[in-house]
Amino acid sequence: MRRYGMMLGLLGCVGCATPMQGIATQYNPETGRYETPTHELVYQVPAEDAMLTARYILEKSRYDVMEKKGGLEMFSSFIPDVVPPERYYIQGERIGPRQSLVRVFRIRYTQVGSFGAEAPGWTNEQVSVPDAFTNVPGLEGYRPARGYRDMSVEQKILERLEMVPALELVGGNPPVPLRSVVMEGSGEEGKTPAAAAAPACGAPVEGASPLLSAGGVLLVADPLGTQEVPSAALRMVCEATAQDLPVTLALSIPVSEQPLLDAYFAGDGGPATVHELLSGSAFWRRTYQDGRSSRAMLWLVEQARRLRASGKDVAVAAIDSDKAHGNEREAQMAQHLLDAQAKRPQAWTLVITGSVHARTTEVNWDGDFEPMGSRVARALPSVRVLDVGFQRGTQFACRYNIWDEEVECDVFGISPPLEVRQSSKQAVGLKLFTAQQPHGFHGRLYLGALTASPPVLQAPRQVTTANPVPATK
């Protein structure tokens, strides 16, 4: 998702750092300084959507935006109260069907025949606009003189495209016939048959041992639709079973799917067993699929089955609701989790769920909303909750496309908010906080750069005609 190229020269003073914020700098929390970026960001959306996002941000700031033919060049009205005149110039570039670049430049004009004084934050490193941009519109009596990448606007574009809550689609989302979906490979073709294969445990998660205990409950929040969360979950389950702990793996799968999961656990994991699970399931065959039904989640179920087949005491519990929304859904999820824990009170219970569900405190956007985690913590005060720290990567998720006014489920870029951003010095592993955080988290599971995991079954786009009811995670 990084692209190096000639346009980086337009940043001016590439790699420079300063304690003060400038037009072309971004804050680097690792150094505590404002630095000029050294790479381009490639967005995982069509160029048209990225340009519409840039336009939306400028128009929200009350700029008029004019678009040139082709849609990959735009310029704004002039910035108020700035002399000499300045305006924004936006360039888009189509890298692929769902890959794009957007560059935002702040262009300064100067009177014809004069050089003009430099404004604060401008340096002698700027680009000569006539040499760099032949399509910048003119202004009578003025000429474009200097250009600079405006990273503050580009940061807003990044936030709109990659810091967006994912949707969980829990109603109005019927299954499609199995013959109408495409089954993606499991990633294990040609290897040892599933019935005889050992679980892919890998190394233990650094720092997880203190949370593994008989009767303990650990909630791990977001982001679903990635490979890294199920992988870390398996490694913790393996470490717990290596300590001879019984384990219950609770997943955000509708509770109505429990009989199918039980049958799958009783099978050998071969093609017939997988076909029975998928053909009988409404969940894995939904028209619109979010990260809860990713290939990585089915892989996690299979690895848990292999652990059980090897003699370990492992069970999988479906705890989600089929159709409920809001507080009703949170209440049902909490009750399903408490029921699963009560059936195996000596087991260590690991819960994989969305970040909103996992919170043990109220949310700031709805004082009446009580997350599942808060309800579970009231019944089981010893429950512990982890959020996820990560680096920029990709995620399979469902989002509401405001331009097309419909739900779109696909691979998107995902960037961490500052509070969960994993620095280059932070190793992958689990870090406990000294005190519970405002959102109710007790620690953070660092996973590095995230990698999208699409659904194991995907309906062709022409049959995605459902009108699902979204619920934020």
PDB file of N, CA, C and O in Angstrom, residues 191-238:
ATOM      1  N   LYS A 191      -2.032 -30.641   1.381  1.00  0.00           N
ATOM      2  CA  LYS A 191      -1.300 -30.951   2.609  1.00  0.00           C
ATOM      3  C   LYS A 191      -1.927 -32.169   3.290  1.00  0.00           C
ATOM      4  O   LYS A 191      -2.780 -32.851   2.742  1.00  0.00           O
ATOM      5  N   THR A 192      -1.514 -32.417   4.487  1.00  0.00           N
ATOM      6  CA  THR A 192      -2.032 -33.553   5.236  1.00  0.00           C
ATOM      7  C   THR A 192      -3.542 -33.487   5.351  1.00  0.00           C
ATOM      8  O   THR A 192      -4.090 -32.418   5.616  1.00  0.00           O
ATOM      9  N   PRO A 193      -4.284 -34.597   5.144  1.00  0.00           N
ATOM     10  CA  PRO A 193      -5.737 -34.559   5.297  1.00  0.00           C
ATOM     11  C   PRO A 193      -6.134 -33.999   6.650  1.00  0.00           C
ATOM     12  O   PRO A 193      -5.471 -34.224   7.657  1.00  0.00           O
ATOM     13  N   ALA A 194      -7.244 -33.265   6.660  1.00  0.00           N
ATOM     14  CA  ALA A 194      -7.668 -32.579   7.878  1.00  0.00           C
ATOM     15  C   ALA A 194      -7.834 -33.528   9.046  1.00  0.00           C
ATOM     16  O   ALA A 194      -7.534 -33.187  10.191  1.00  0.00           O
ATOM     17  N   ALA A 195      -8.341 -34.742   8.765  1.00  0.00           N
ATOM     18  CA  ALA A 195      -8.616 -35.679   9.851  1.00  0.00           C
ATOM     19  C   ALA A 195      -7.348 -36.039  10.621  1.00  0.00           C
ATOM     20  O   ALA A 195      -7.393 -36.348  11.807  1.00  0.00           O
ATOM     21  N   ALA A 196      -6.193 -36.012   9.932  1.00  0.00           N
ATOM     22  CA  ALA A 196      -4.957 -36.430  10.578  1.00  0.00           C
ATOM     23  C   ALA A 196      -4.032 -35.272  10.908  1.00  0.00           C
ATOM     24  O   ALA A 196      -2.982 -35.479  11.505  1.00  0.00           O
ATOM     25  N   ALA A 197      -4.398 -34.063  10.486  1.00  0.00           N
ATOM     26  CA  ALA A 197      -3.494 -32.928  10.638  1.00  0.00           C
ATOM     27  C   ALA A 197      -3.487 -32.421  12.075  1.00  0.00           C
ATOM     28  O   ALA A 197      -4.496 -32.467  12.774  1.00  0.00           O
ATOM     29  N   ALA A 198      -2.323 -31.929  12.485  1.00  0.00           N
ATOM     30  CA  ALA A 198      -2.206 -31.309  13.805  1.00  0.00           C
ATOM     31  C   ALA A 198      -2.601 -29.839  13.699  1.00  0.00           C
ATOM     32  O   ALA A 198      -2.487 -29.230  12.643  1.00  0.00           O
ATOM     33  N   PRO A 199      -3.085 -29.253  14.776  1.00  0.00           N
ATOM     34  CA  PRO A 199      -3.417 -27.824  14.750  1.00  0.00           C
ATOM     35  C   PRO A 199      -2.181 -26.965  14.524  1.00  0.00           C
ATOM     36  O   PRO A 199      -1.090 -27.298  14.984  1.00  0.00           O
ATOM     37  N   ALA A 200      -2.378 -25.852  13.821  1.00  0.00           N
ATOM     38  CA  ALA A 200      -1.261 -24.951  13.489  1.00  0.00           C
ATOM     39  C   ALA A 200      -1.056 -23.946  14.617  1.00  0.00           C
ATOM     40  O   ALA A 200      -1.284 -22.752  14.458  1.00  0.00           O
ATOM     41  N   CYS A 201      -0.596 -24.436  15.767  1.00  0.00           N
ATOM     42  CA  CYS A 201      -0.563 -23.595  16.966  1.00  0.00           C
ATOM     43  C   CYS A 201       0.420 -22.438  16.878  1.00  0.00           C
ATOM     44  O   CYS A 201       0.106 -21.320  17.262  1.00  0.00           O
ATOM     45  N   GLY A 202       1.620 -22.689  16.407  1.00  0.00           N
ATOM     46  CA  GLY A 202       2.608 -21.622  16.382  1.00  0.00           C
ATOM     47  C   GLY A 202       3.108 -21.295  17.782  1.00  0.00           C
ATOM     48  O   GLY A 202       2.797 -21.974  18.765  1.00  0.00           O
ATOM     49  N   ALA A 203       3.860 -20.205  17.891  1.00  0.00           N
ATOM     50  CA  ALA A 203       4.448 -19.808  19.169  1.00  0.00           C
ATOM     51  C   ALA A 203       3.393 -19.162  20.061  1.00  0.00           C
ATOM     52  O   ALA A 203       2.454 -18.527  19.570  1.00  0.00           O
ATOM     53  N   PRO A 204       3.508 -19.304  21.373  1.00  0.00           N
ATOM     54  CA  PRO A 204       2.566 -18.643  22.288  1.00  0.00           C
ATOM     55  C   PRO A 204       2.595 -17.124  22.114  1.00  0.00           C
ATOM     56  O   PRO A 204       3.605 -16.558  21.701  1.00  0.00           O
ATOM     57  N   VAL A 205       1.489 -16.488  22.439  1.00  0.00           N
ATOM     58  CA  VAL A 205       1.418 -15.029  22.402  1.00  0.00           C
ATOM     59  C   VAL A 205       2.191 -14.482  23.594  1.00  0.00           C
ATOM     60  O   VAL A 205       1.884 -14.811  24.748  1.00  0.00           O
ATOM     61  N   GLU A 206       3.175 -13.661  23.322  1.00  0.00           N
ATOM     62  CA  GLU A 206       3.985 -13.095  24.387  1.00  0.00           C
ATOM     63  C   GLU A 206       3.113 -12.279  25.344  1.00  0.00           C
ATOM     64  O   GLU A 206       2.361 -11.403  24.938  1.00  0.00           O
ATOM     65  N   GLY A 207       3.187 -12.591  26.624  1.00  0.00           N
ATOM     66  CA  GLY A 207       2.466 -11.838  27.641  1.00  0.00           C
ATOM     67  C   GLY A 207       1.076 -12.335  27.959  1.00  0.00           C
ATOM     68  O   GLY A 207       0.390 -11.759  28.818  1.00  0.00           O
ATOM     69  N   ALA A 208       0.624 -13.421  27.306  1.00  0.00           N
ATOM     70  CA  ALA A 208      -0.751 -13.892  27.518  1.00  0.00           C
ATOM     71  C   ALA A 208      -0.898 -14.788  28.741  1.00  0.00           C
ATOM     72  O   ALA A 208      -2.009 -14.923  29.279  1.00  0.00           O
ATOM     73  N   SER A 209       0.163 -15.399  29.196  1.00  0.00           N
ATOM     74  CA  SER A 209       0.074 -16.405  30.268  1.00  0.00           C
ATOM     75  C   SER A 209      -0.679 -15.933  31.507  1.00  0.00           C
ATOM     76  O   SER A 209      -1.478 -16.699  32.070  1.00  0.00           O
ATOM     77  N   PRO A 210      -0.483 -14.687  31.997  1.00  0.00           N
ATOM     78  CA  PRO A 210      -1.192 -14.283  33.213  1.00  0.00           C
ATOM     79  C   PRO A 210      -2.712 -14.287  33.093  1.00  0.00           C
ATOM     80  O   PRO A 210      -3.407 -14.290  34.107  1.00  0.00           O
ATOM     81  N   LEU A 211      -3.231 -14.300  31.867  1.00  0.00           N
ATOM     82  CA  LEU A 211      -4.687 -14.256  31.670  1.00  0.00           C
ATOM     83  C   LEU A 211      -5.295 -15.639  31.495  1.00  0.00           C
ATOM     84  O   LEU A 211      -6.512 -15.757  31.377  1.00  0.00           O
ATOM     85  N   LEU A 212      -4.480 -16.679  31.485  1.00  0.00           N
ATOM     86  CA  LEU A 212      -4.976 -18.041  31.289  1.00  0.00           C
ATOM     87  C   LEU A 212      -5.228 -18.677  32.650  1.00  0.00           C
ATOM     88  O   LEU A 212      -4.290 -18.915  33.410  1.00  0.00           O
ATOM     89  N   SER A 213      -6.488 -18.933  32.957  1.00  0.00           N
ATOM     90  CA  SER A 213      -6.813 -19.525  34.259  1.00  0.00           C
ATOM     91  C   SER A 213      -8.143 -20.249  34.172  1.00  0.00           C
ATOM     92  O   SER A 213      -9.028 -19.885  33.381  1.00  0.00           O
ATOM     93  N   ALA A 214      -8.300 -21.273  34.994  1.00  0.00           N
ATOM     94  CA  ALA A 214      -9.558 -22.015  35.040  1.00  0.00           C
ATOM     95  C   ALA A 214     -10.690 -21.086  35.482  1.00  0.00           C
ATOM     96  O   ALA A 214     -10.562 -20.364  36.469  1.00  0.00           O
ATOM     97  N   GLY A 215     -11.760 -21.066  34.722  1.00  0.00           N
ATOM     98  CA  GLY A 215     -12.902 -20.217  35.043  1.00  0.00           C
ATOM     99  C   GLY A 215     -12.773 -18.788  34.569  1.00  0.00           C
ATOM    100  O   GLY A 215     -13.717 -18.003  34.694  1.00  0.00           O
ATOM    101  N   GLY A 216     -11.615 -18.412  34.016  1.00  0.00           N
ATOM    102  CA  GLY A 216     -11.422 -17.050  33.537  1.00  0.00           C
ATOM    103  C   GLY A 216     -12.138 -16.792  32.220  1.00  0.00           C
ATOM    104  O   GLY A 216     -12.372 -17.711  31.426  1.00  0.00           O
ATOM    105  N   VAL A 217     -12.488 -15.542  31.978  1.00  0.00           N
ATOM    106  CA  VAL A 217     -13.145 -15.124  30.736  1.00  0.00           C
ATOM    107  C   VAL A 217     -12.372 -13.945  30.157  1.00  0.00           C
ATOM    108  O   VAL A 217     -12.153 -12.941  30.835  1.00  0.00           O
ATOM    109  N   LEU A 218     -11.949 -14.085  28.914  1.00  0.00           N
ATOM    110  CA  LEU A 218     -11.198 -13.036  28.230  1.00  0.00           C
ATOM    111  C   LEU A 218     -11.913 -12.662  26.936  1.00  0.00           C
ATOM    112  O   LEU A 218     -12.160 -13.514  26.089  1.00  0.00           O
ATOM    113  N   LEU A 219     -12.236 -11.371  26.785  1.00  0.00           N
ATOM    114  CA  LEU A 219     -12.838 -10.857  25.565  1.00  0.00           C
ATOM    115  C   LEU A 219     -11.769 -10.152  24.744  1.00  0.00           C
ATOM    116  O   LEU A 219     -11.036  -9.312  25.270  1.00  0.00           O
ATOM    117  N   VAL A 220     -11.673 -10.494  23.463  1.00  0.00           N
ATOM    118  CA  VAL A 220     -10.746  -9.838  22.543  1.00  0.00           C
ATOM    119  C   VAL A 220     -11.572  -9.116  21.482  1.00  0.00           C
ATOM    120  O   VAL A 220     -12.401  -9.712  20.812  1.00  0.00           O
ATOM    121  N   ALA A 221     -11.324  -7.825  21.350  1.00  0.00           N
ATOM    122  CA  ALA A 221     -12.145  -6.976  20.498  1.00  0.00           C
ATOM    123  C   ALA A 221     -11.480  -6.706  19.158  1.00  0.00           C
ATOM    124  O   ALA A 221     -10.288  -6.406  19.115  1.00  0.00           O
ATOM    125  N   ASP A 222     -12.250  -6.854  18.098  1.00  0.00           N
ATOM    126  CA  ASP A 222     -11.890  -6.270  16.801  1.00  0.00           C
ATOM    127  C   ASP A 222     -10.414  -6.406  16.445  1.00  0.00           C
ATOM    128  O   ASP A 222      -9.611  -6.649  17.318  1.00  0.00           O
ATOM    129  N   PRO A 223     -10.018  -6.165  15.191  1.00  0.00           N
ATOM    130  CA  PRO A 223     -10.926  -6.053  14.055  1.00  0.00           C
ATOM    131  C   PRO A 223     -11.131  -7.417  13.385  1.00  0.00           C
ATOM    132  O   PRO A 223     -10.158  -8.087  13.031  1.00  0.00           O
ATOM    133  N   LEU A 224     -12.383  -7.813  13.229  1.00  0.00           N
ATOM    134  CA  LEU A 224     -12.700  -9.045  12.519  1.00  0.00           C
ATOM    135  C   LEU A 224     -12.440  -8.832  11.027  1.00  0.00           C
ATOM    136  O   LEU A 224     -12.218  -7.726  10.569  1.00  0.00           O
ATOM    137  N   GLY A 225     -12.473  -9.920  10.275  1.00  0.00           N
ATOM    138  CA  GLY A 225     -12.178  -9.816   8.848  1.00  0.00           C
ATOM    139  C   GLY A 225     -10.702  -9.729   8.555  1.00  0.00           C
ATOM    140  O   GLY A 225     -10.295  -9.300   7.475  1.00  0.00           O
ATOM    141  N   THR A 226      -9.872 -10.155   9.527  1.00  0.00           N
ATOM    142  CA  THR A 226      -8.421 -10.180   9.342  1.00  0.00           C
ATOM    143  C   THR A 226      -7.893 -11.567   9.662  1.00  0.00           C
ATOM    144  O   THR A 226      -8.552 -12.375  10.333  1.00  0.00           O
ATOM    145  N   GLN A 227      -6.687 -11.850   9.201  1.00  0.00           N
ATOM    146  CA  GLN A 227      -6.058 -13.130   9.511  1.00  0.00           C
ATOM    147  C   GLN A 227      -5.435 -13.132  10.905  1.00  0.00           C
ATOM    148  O   GLN A 227      -5.343 -14.177  11.554  1.00  0.00           O
ATOM    149  N   GLU A 228      -5.020 -11.967  11.371  1.00  0.00           N
ATOM    150  CA  GLU A 228      -4.212 -11.901  12.580  1.00  0.00           C
ATOM    151  C   GLU A 228      -4.991 -12.182  13.853  1.00  0.00           C
ATOM    152  O   GLU A 228      -4.459 -12.795  14.789  1.00  0.00           O
ATOM    153  N   VAL A 229      -6.244 -11.733  13.948  1.00  0.00           N
ATOM    154  CA  VAL A 229      -7.015 -11.957  15.172  1.00  0.00           C
ATOM    155  C   VAL A 229      -7.277 -13.450  15.400  1.00  0.00           C
ATOM    156  O   VAL A 229      -6.999 -13.973  16.491  1.00  0.00           O
ATOM    157  N   PRO A 230      -7.803 -14.207  14.409  1.00  0.00           N
ATOM    158  CA  PRO A 230      -7.968 -15.650  14.630  1.00  0.00           C
ATOM    159  C   PRO A 230      -6.652 -16.375  14.897  1.00  0.00           C
ATOM    160  O   PRO A 230      -6.615 -17.320  15.693  1.00  0.00           O
ATOM    161  N   SER A 231      -5.569 -15.933  14.247  1.00  0.00           N
ATOM    162  CA  SER A 231      -4.277 -16.573  14.481  1.00  0.00           C
ATOM    163  C   SER A 231      -3.825 -16.396  15.928  1.00  0.00           C
ATOM    164  O   SER A 231      -3.374 -17.347  16.578  1.00  0.00           O
ATOM    165  N   ALA A 232      -3.951 -15.171  16.445  1.00  0.00           N
ATOM    166  CA  ALA A 232      -3.581 -14.929  17.839  1.00  0.00           C
ATOM    167  C   ALA A 232      -4.494 -15.695  18.785  1.00  0.00           C
ATOM    168  O   ALA A 232      -4.044 -16.213  19.821  1.00  0.00           O
ATOM    169  N   ALA A 233      -5.786 -15.778  18.445  1.00  0.00           N
ATOM    170  CA  ALA A 233      -6.725 -16.524  19.286  1.00  0.00           C
ATOM    171  C   ALA A 233      -6.320 -17.989  19.376  1.00  0.00           C
ATOM    172  O   ALA A 233      -6.318 -18.585  20.463  1.00  0.00           O
ATOM    173  N   LEU A 234      -5.958 -18.587  18.249  1.00  0.00           N
ATOM    174  CA  LEU A 234      -5.542 -19.993  18.264  1.00  0.00           C
ATOM    175  C   LEU A 234      -4.302 -20.179  19.125  1.00  0.00           C
ATOM    176  O   LEU A 234      -4.216 -21.140  19.908  1.00  0.00           O
ATOM    177  N   ARG A 235      -3.352 -19.287  19.012  1.00  0.00           N
ATOM    178  CA  ARG A 235      -2.127 -19.430  19.791  1.00  0.00           C
ATOM    179  C   ARG A 235      -2.410 -19.364  21.288  1.00  0.00           C
ATOM    180  O   ARG A 235      -1.790 -20.091  22.083  1.00  0.00           O
ATOM    181  N   MET A 236      -3.365 -18.524  21.695  1.00  0.00           N
ATOM    182  CA  MET A 236      -3.731 -18.481  23.114  1.00  0.00           C
ATOM    183  C   MET A 236      -4.472 -19.737  23.531  1.00  0.00           C
ATOM    184  O   MET A 236      -4.253 -20.267  24.632  1.00  0.00           O
ATOM    185  N   VAL A 237      -5.347 -20.241  22.664  1.00  0.00           N
ATOM    186  CA  VAL A 237      -6.065 -21.485  22.973  1.00  0.00           C
ATOM    187  C   VAL A 237      -5.070 -22.632  23.115  1.00  0.00           C
ATOM    188  O   VAL A 237      -5.168 -23.458  24.040  1.00  0.00           O
ATOM    189  N   CYS A 238      -4.096 -22.697  22.209  1.00  0.00           N
ATOM    190  CA  CYS A 238      -3.097 -23.762  22.278  1.00  0.00           C
ATOM    191  C   CYS A 238      -2.279 -23.688  23.567  1.00  0.00           C
ATOM    192  O   CYS A 238      -1.994 -24.716  24.198  1.00  0.00           O
TER     193      CYS A 238
END
